[in-house]
Amino acid sequence: MERKNQDNSFSDEIILPIEDSIDLHTFHPGDIPEVVEEYLYECIRLNYKEVRIIHGRGKGYQRAVVHKILAQHPQVLSFQDAPYERGGWGAAVVRLKIK
């Protein structure tokens, strides 16, 4: 993922370790769509069958953005709110199509 500097030039790419869950609280809301798309791509590449995306509870903006991406993504089999002990409605559990 690349980030723009104040002068609109790109800074160095940020490399994050890919695990079976990602917490979106550390990202700027405007970056969420790109982060989720890239995260899903990498999880599919690594053959994860199920992942968890923690979007938070708040007012529901990030939840709506994440759910829209998941609903339209061709490699997503299904998604639902996480069980209570894994974040409840503040996280989504996503089942992925693996080739």
mmCIF file of C-alpha atoms in Angstrom:
data_model
loop_
_atom_site.group_PDB
_atom_site.id
_atom_site.type_symbol
_atom_site.label_atom_id
_atom_site.label_comp_id
_atom_site.label_asym_id
_atom_site.label_seq_id
_atom_site.Cartn_x
_atom_site.Cartn_y
_atom_site.Cartn_z
ATOM 1 C CA MET A 1 0.000 0.000 0.000
ATOM 2 C CA GLU A 2 1.361 3.402 -0.911
ATOM 3 C CA ARG A 3 0.515 6.638 0.869
ATOM 4 C CA LYS A 4 0.624 10.136 -0.567
ATOM 5 C CA ASN A 5 2.726 12.765 1.129
ATOM 6 C CA GLN A 6 1.425 16.310 1.610
ATOM 7 C CA ASP A 7 2.908 17.288 -1.766
ATOM 8 C CA ASN A 8 0.934 14.426 -3.441
ATOM 9 C CA SER A 9 4.071 12.361 -4.060
ATOM 10 C CA PHE A 10 3.990 8.752 -2.897
ATOM 11 C CA SER A 11 5.926 7.656 0.147
ATOM 12 C CA ASP A 12 7.495 4.247 0.538
ATOM 13 C CA GLU A 13 5.221 1.255 0.414
ATOM 14 C CA ILE A 14 4.072 0.014 3.799
ATOM 15 C CA ILE A 15 4.414 -3.742 4.226
ATOM 16 C CA LEU A 16 2.166 -5.382 6.783
ATOM 17 C CA PRO A 17 2.335 -9.014 7.882
ATOM 18 C CA ILE A 18 -0.722 -10.905 6.637
ATOM 19 C CA GLU A 19 -2.512 -12.849 9.354
ATOM 20 C CA ASP A 20 -6.003 -14.325 9.600
ATOM 21 C CA SER A 21 -7.369 -11.061 11.003
ATOM 22 C CA ILE A 22 -6.847 -7.359 10.454
ATOM 23 C CA ASP A 23 -7.812 -4.475 12.733
ATOM 24 C CA LEU A 24 -8.824 -1.439 10.686
ATOM 25 C CA HIS A 25 -8.688 0.957 13.661
ATOM 26 C CA THR A 26 -5.100 1.895 12.797
ATOM 27 C CA PHE A 27 -5.953 3.047 9.256
ATOM 28 C CA HIS A 28 -7.328 6.361 8.011
ATOM 29 C CA PRO A 29 -11.015 5.917 7.051
ATOM 30 C CA GLY A 30 -10.271 7.023 3.484
ATOM 31 C CA ASP A 31 -7.755 4.184 3.129
ATOM 32 C CA ILE A 32 -10.149 1.445 4.279
ATOM 33 C CA PRO A 33 -11.415 0.333 0.826
ATOM 34 C CA GLU A 34 -7.886 -0.083 -0.540
ATOM 35 C CA VAL A 35 -6.651 -1.776 2.637
ATOM 36 C CA VAL A 36 -9.530 -4.283 2.629
ATOM 37 C CA GLU A 37 -9.103 -5.072 -1.088
ATOM 38 C CA GLU A 38 -5.354 -5.623 -0.711
ATOM 39 C CA TYR A 39 -5.832 -7.642 2.470
ATOM 40 C CA LEU A 40 -8.353 -9.956 0.767
ATOM 41 C CA TYR A 41 -6.061 -10.372 -2.244
ATOM 42 C CA GLU A 42 -3.151 -11.406 -0.015
ATOM 43 C CA CYS A 43 -5.296 -13.744 2.097
ATOM 44 C CA ILE A 44 -6.511 -15.488 -1.052
ATOM 45 C CA ARG A 45 -2.935 -15.726 -2.325
ATOM 46 C CA LEU A 46 -1.943 -17.323 0.996
ATOM 47 C CA ASN A 47 -4.907 -19.748 0.823
ATOM 48 C CA TYR A 48 -6.723 -18.516 3.925
ATOM 49 C CA LYS A 49 -10.225 -19.987 3.939
ATOM 50 C CA GLU A 50 -11.580 -17.725 6.679
ATOM 51 C CA VAL A 51 -10.465 -14.316 7.926
ATOM 52 C CA ARG A 52 -11.737 -11.701 10.354
ATOM 53 C CA ILE A 53 -11.908 -8.002 9.569
ATOM 54 C CA ILE A 54 -12.247 -5.812 12.666
ATOM 55 C CA HIS A 55 -13.991 -2.614 11.604
ATOM 56 C CA GLY A 56 -15.216 -1.423 15.001
ATOM 57 C CA ARG A 57 -18.653 -0.655 16.364
ATOM 58 C CA GLY A 58 -18.867 3.159 16.352
ATOM 59 C CA LYS A 59 -21.479 4.759 14.119
ATOM 60 C CA GLY A 60 -21.289 2.006 11.507
ATOM 61 C CA TYR A 61 -19.557 3.891 8.671
ATOM 62 C CA GLN A 62 -16.565 1.532 8.435
ATOM 63 C CA ARG A 63 -18.853 -1.479 8.860
ATOM 64 C CA ALA A 64 -20.950 -0.328 5.897
ATOM 65 C CA VAL A 65 -17.853 0.255 3.746
ATOM 66 C CA VAL A 66 -16.402 -3.159 4.610
ATOM 67 C CA HIS A 67 -19.708 -4.967 4.040
ATOM 68 C CA LYS A 68 -20.155 -3.282 0.650
ATOM 69 C CA ILE A 69 -16.692 -4.421 -0.459
ATOM 70 C CA LEU A 70 -17.310 -7.959 0.802
ATOM 71 C CA ALA A 71 -20.718 -8.173 -0.906
ATOM 72 C CA GLN A 72 -19.180 -7.243 -4.264
ATOM 73 C CA HIS A 73 -15.930 -9.201 -4.040
ATOM 74 C CA PRO A 74 -15.882 -12.219 -6.392
ATOM 75 C CA GLN A 75 -13.682 -14.317 -4.075
ATOM 76 C CA VAL A 76 -15.900 -13.909 -0.996
ATOM 77 C CA LEU A 77 -18.159 -16.909 -0.406
ATOM 78 C CA SER A 78 -19.945 -15.387 2.576
ATOM 79 C CA PHE A 79 -19.535 -13.023 5.495
ATOM 80 C CA GLN A 80 -21.321 -12.350 8.757
ATOM 81 C CA ASP A 81 -20.860 -10.578 12.055
ATOM 82 C CA ALA A 82 -18.279 -12.298 14.202
ATOM 83 C CA PRO A 83 -19.372 -14.286 17.252
ATOM 84 C CA TYR A 84 -19.474 -12.206 20.432
ATOM 85 C CA GLU A 85 -16.120 -13.554 21.691
ATOM 86 C CA ARG A 86 -14.434 -12.573 18.385
ATOM 87 C CA GLY A 87 -15.773 -9.012 18.179
ATOM 88 C CA GLY A 88 -19.513 -9.375 17.594
ATOM 89 C CA TRP A 89 -20.958 -6.762 15.252
ATOM 90 C CA GLY A 90 -17.643 -4.878 15.439
ATOM 91 C CA ALA A 91 -16.009 -7.460 13.166
ATOM 92 C CA ALA A 92 -16.843 -9.541 10.117
ATOM 93 C CA VAL A 93 -15.928 -13.187 9.630
ATOM 94 C CA VAL A 94 -15.313 -13.787 5.935
ATOM 95 C CA ARG A 95 -15.215 -17.130 4.093
ATOM 96 C CA LEU A 96 -13.053 -17.010 0.965
ATOM 97 C CA LYS A 97 -13.061 -19.003 -2.268
ATOM 98 C CA ILE A 98 -9.752 -20.782 -2.574
ATOM 99 C CA LYS A 99 -8.627 -22.242 -5.896
#
